C-alpha positions as CSV (number, residue, x, y, z in Angstrom):
1,X,-6.9,12.7,17.1
2,X,-8.9,8.6,16.5
3,X,-7.1,6.0,17.3
4,X,-4.7,5.2,14.1
5,X,-7.0,1.9,12.4
6,X,-6.0,-1.5,13.8
7,X,-3.9,-3.6,10.6
8,X,-5.7,-6.2,10.1
9,X,-4.9,-9.7,11.6
10,X,-3.5,-12.3,9.4
11,X,-5.5,-15.4,8.2
12,X,-3.9,-19.0,9.4
13,X,-1.3,-20.8,7.4
14,X,2.3,-20.7,6.4
15,X,4.1,-18.5,4.0
16,X,5.3,-21.4,2.2
17,X,1.8,-22.6,1.7
18,X,1.2,-21.3,-2.2
19,X,-3.0,-21.6,-1.7
20,X,-2.6,-19.7,1.7
21,X,0.2,-17.8,0.7
22,X,-2.5,-14.9,-1.7
23,X,-4.8,-13.8,0.9
24,X,-1.5,-13.8,3.8
25,X,-0.2,-11.7,1.1
26,X,-2.7,-9.3,0.2
27,X,-3.5,-8.8,3.9
28,X,0.2,-8.2,4.5
29,X,0.6,-5.6,1.5
30,X,-2.9,-3.9,2.3
31,X,-1.3,-2.8,6.6
32,X,1.0,-1.5,4.3
33,X,-1.2,0.9,3.8
34,X,-2.5,1.1,6.2
35,X,0.2,2.1,7.8
36,X,0.3,4.4,5.6
37,X,-3.0,6.0,6.0
38,X,-2.4,6.1,10.1
39,X,1.4,7.4,9.8
40,X,-0.1,11.4,7.3
41,X,-3.0,11.4,10.1
42,X,-0.8,10.8,12.5
43,X,1.8,13.8,11.5
44,X,-0.8,15.7,9.4
45,X,-1.3,18.2,12.2
46,X,2.5,20.1,13.0
47,X,3.6,18.9,10.0
48,X,6.5,22.5,10.0
49,X,7.1,23.9,7.5
50,X,10.4,22.9,6.5
51,X,9.5,19.5,5.8
52,X,5.9,20.0,4.0
53,X,6.9,19.3,0.9
54,X,9.1,16.3,1.7
55,X,5.4,15.2,3.9
56,X,3.5,15.4,1.1
57,X,6.7,13.5,-1.0
58,X,5.1,10.7,1.6
59,X,1.5,10.8,1.3
60,X,0.9,11.3,-2.8
61,X,3.4,8.5,-2.7
62,X,0.7,6.7,-0.1
63,X,-2.7,7.1,-3.0
64,X,0.3,6.5,-5.8
65,X,0.7,2.8,-4.2
66,X,-3.5,2.1,-3.4
67,X,-3.9,3.3,-7.4
68,X,-0.8,0.7,-8.5
69,X,-2.6,-1.9,-5.7
70,X,-5.8,-1.2,-7.4
71,X,-5.0,-1.4,-11.3
72,X,-3.0,-4.1,-11.1
73,X,-5.6,-5.6,-9.3
74,X,-8.9,-5.2,-12.1
75,X,-6.6,-5.6,-15.3
76,X,-5.0,-8.6,-14.3
77,X,-4.9,-10.5,-10.8
78,X,-8.8,-11.4,-10.2
79,X,-9.6,-11.6,-14.1
80,X,-6.3,-14.1,-14.1
81,X,-8.4,-15.9,-10.8
82,X,-11.8,-15.5,-11.8
83,X,-11.2,-17.8,-15.0
84,X,-11.5,-21.0,-13.0
85,X,-13.3,-19.5,-10.4
86,X,-16.3,-18.0,-12.8
87,X,-17.0,-14.8,-13.5
88,X,-18.6,-12.9,-11.3
89,X,-16.3,-14.5,-8.2
90,X,-14.7,-11.4,-7.0
91,X,-17.1,-8.3,-8.3
92,X,-17.8,-7.8,-4.6
93,X,-14.1,-6.2,-4.8
94,X,-14.5,-5.0,-8.0
95,X,-17.8,-2.5,-6.5
96,X,-16.1,-1.6,-3.1
97,X,-13.5,-0.1,-4.9
98,X,-16.2,3.0,-6.0
99,X,-17.0,3.4,-2.2
100,X,-13.3,5.3,-1.8
101,X,-11.8,6.0,-4.5
102,X,-13.2,9.5,-5.8
103,X,-12.6,10.6,-2.3
104,X,-9.3,9.6,-2.3
105,X,-8.5,11.2,-6.1
106,X,-9.9,14.0,-4.7
107,X,-7.3,14.3,-1.7
108,X,-4.7,13.3,-4.6
109,X,-5.5,16.1,-6.2
110,X,-5.6,18.5,-3.5
111,X,-2.1,17.3,-2.2
112,X,-1.2,18.1,-6.2
113,X,-2.5,21.3,-5.6
114,X,-0.4,22.1,-2.2
115,X,2.7,21.1,-4.0
116,X,3.1,23.2,-6.5
117,X,1.8,26.2,-4.3
118,X,-1.2,26.8,-5.5
119,X,-2.6,26.4,-2.7
120,X,-1.9,26.8,1.1
121,X,-1.2,23.4,3.5
122,X,-3.6,23.0,5.9
123,X,-3.5,20.2,7.7
124,X,-7.7,19.8,9.0
125,X,-8.6,19.8,5.3
126,X,-5.8,16.8,4.5
127,X,-7.4,15.4,7.8
128,X,-10.5,15.5,6.5
129,X,-10.0,14.5,3.5
130,X,-9.0,11.5,5.0
131,X,-11.9,10.9,6.7
132,X,-14.3,11.0,4.4
133,X,-12.5,7.6,2.3
134,X,-10.7,5.7,4.8
135,X,-13.6,4.3,7.3
136,X,-14.8,3.2,4.0
137,X,-11.4,2.1,1.8
138,X,-11.0,-0.3,5.7
139,X,-13.8,-2.7,6.0
140,X,-12.7,-2.6,1.2
141,X,-9.6,-3.5,2.3
142,X,-10.5,-6.7,5.5
143,X,-13.3,-7.8,3.5
144,X,-11.2,-8.1,0.6
145,X,-8.9,-10.6,3.1
146,X,-12.4,-13.9,2.8
147,X,-12.0,-14.1,-0.9
148,X,-8.7,-15.7,-1.2
149,X,-9.7,-18.1,1.4
150,X,-7.3,-21.0,0.7
151,X,-10.2,-24.4,0.2
152,X,-12.0,-21.9,-2.0
153,X,-8.0,-20.9,-4.2
154,X,-7.1,-25.1,-3.5
155,X,-10.6,-26.4,-5.5
156,X,-9.6,-24.5,-8.2
157,X,-5.8,-23.8,-8.8
158,X,-2.6,-25.8,-9.0
159,X,0.0,-24.7,-7.0
160,X,2.0,-24.5,-9.8
161,X,-0.2,-21.7,-11.5
162,X,-0.8,-20.1,-7.9
163,X,2.6,-19.7,-8.6
164,X,2.3,-17.9,-11.4
165,X,0.2,-15.8,-11.7
166,X,2.3,-14.6,-8.4
167,X,5.5,-14.5,-10.2
168,X,4.0,-12.4,-13.1
169,X,2.2,-9.7,-10.5
170,X,5.6,-8.8,-9.4
171,X,6.7,-9.0,-13.0
172,X,3.5,-6.2,-13.6
173,X,4.5,-4.2,-10.6
174,X,8.4,-4.1,-10.7
175,X,8.0,-2.8,-14.2
176,X,5.3,0.9,-13.1
177,X,6.5,2.0,-10.4
178,X,8.8,4.6,-9.4
179,X,10.9,2.0,-7.3
180,X,13.0,5.5,-6.0
181,X,9.1,6.1,-4.3
182,X,7.4,2.9,-4.3
183,X,9.6,0.2,-2.4
184,X,11.2,2.5,0.5
185,X,7.9,3.4,1.2
186,X,7.3,0.2,2.1
187,X,9.6,-0.2,4.1
188,X,9.0,2.2,5.5
189,X,5.0,1.1,6.1
190,X,5.6,-2.3,6.4
191,X,4.8,-4.4,9.9
192,X,7.3,-5.8,12.2
193,X,5.6,-8.8,12.1
194,X,5.6,-9.4,8.9
195,X,8.8,-9.1,7.9
196,X,8.9,-11.2,5.1
197,X,6.9,-7.9,3.5
198,X,7.8,-7.0,0.6
199,X,8.8,-10.0,-0.8
200,X,11.4,-8.4,-2.8
201,X,14.9,-10.0,-3.9
202,X,17.8,-8.5,-1.3
203,X,19.6,-7.4,-3.6
204,X,16.5,-4.6,-3.9
205,X,15.6,-4.3,-0.6
206,X,19.5,-3.2,0.0
207,X,19.1,-0.8,-3.5
208,X,16.4,0.3,-1.5
209,X,18.4,1.5,2.0
210,X,21.7,2.3,0.2
211,X,20.9,3.9,-2.8
212,X,16.7,4.5,-4.0
213,X,15.7,6.5,-0.9
214,X,18.2,9.0,-1.0
215,X,16.4,10.9,-3.4
216,X,14.1,11.1,-1.7
217,X,15.3,10.3,2.0
218,X,13.0,13.5,4.2
219,X,10.0,12.3,2.8
220,X,10.9,7.9,4.2
221,X,11.0,10.0,7.6
222,X,7.3,9.9,8.2
223,X,7.4,5.8,8.3
224,X,5.8,4.2,11.6
225,X,9.6,2.1,10.4
226,X,12.4,3.6,10.0
227,X,14.8,1.7,6.4
228,X,15.6,-1.5,8.6
229,X,12.1,-2.5,9.7
230,X,12.6,-0.5,13.0
231,X,10.1,1.4,14.8
232,X,10.1,5.6,14.9
233,X,9.3,8.1,16.8
234,X,5.9,9.6,15.1
235,X,7.4,13.0,16.0
236,X,9.5,14.5,13.3
237,X,12.4,17.1,13.9
238,X,11.8,20.8,11.5
């Protein structure tokens, strides 16, 4: 089995500095996706039969979160930044989505087919489909961070403008996610080195741990962390 994909290094800066926070926030978000993909790869060959359905929920939620992230980027975040950075300033970020999203979609179709029991689960098939796009996706996740470099943003955006954009992104995200899936996944796929991410109000984090996580509790066992940020063992018991 290939080694896990390494998490992205955090850009230099201070999360309290608005211009530096943008790239740091993006890197932290990308690391949750890497954590999720690594967890899928680690568990795919050895999922117990009675855990296949929860595992499929975990996998599909990872993919849904990646799609959701890209949708907000393409429909609001990048266009908003390009109003001042200049049209096409972030075009590479859009273009690279096309390098892996079609294969990601193919994996999503496969997982749903297995979930509906129209096809038998095969961990090797799952791994093959992940490896058909994962290298391209990991490159994209790393390429995107420098496009949000602090000095580039500081040259054209005030702190208030960036804070307003960030607040709008969070508002859009919270209005368009499934709280019973996206928020628990964000907790179990976070990075212990960045405990401030996901940047959710404490009441929402508590609700995720005590309420939202319950509906699909078996799915979150596949995350690299528990709901309190403590690393798990890779194995999931039958």
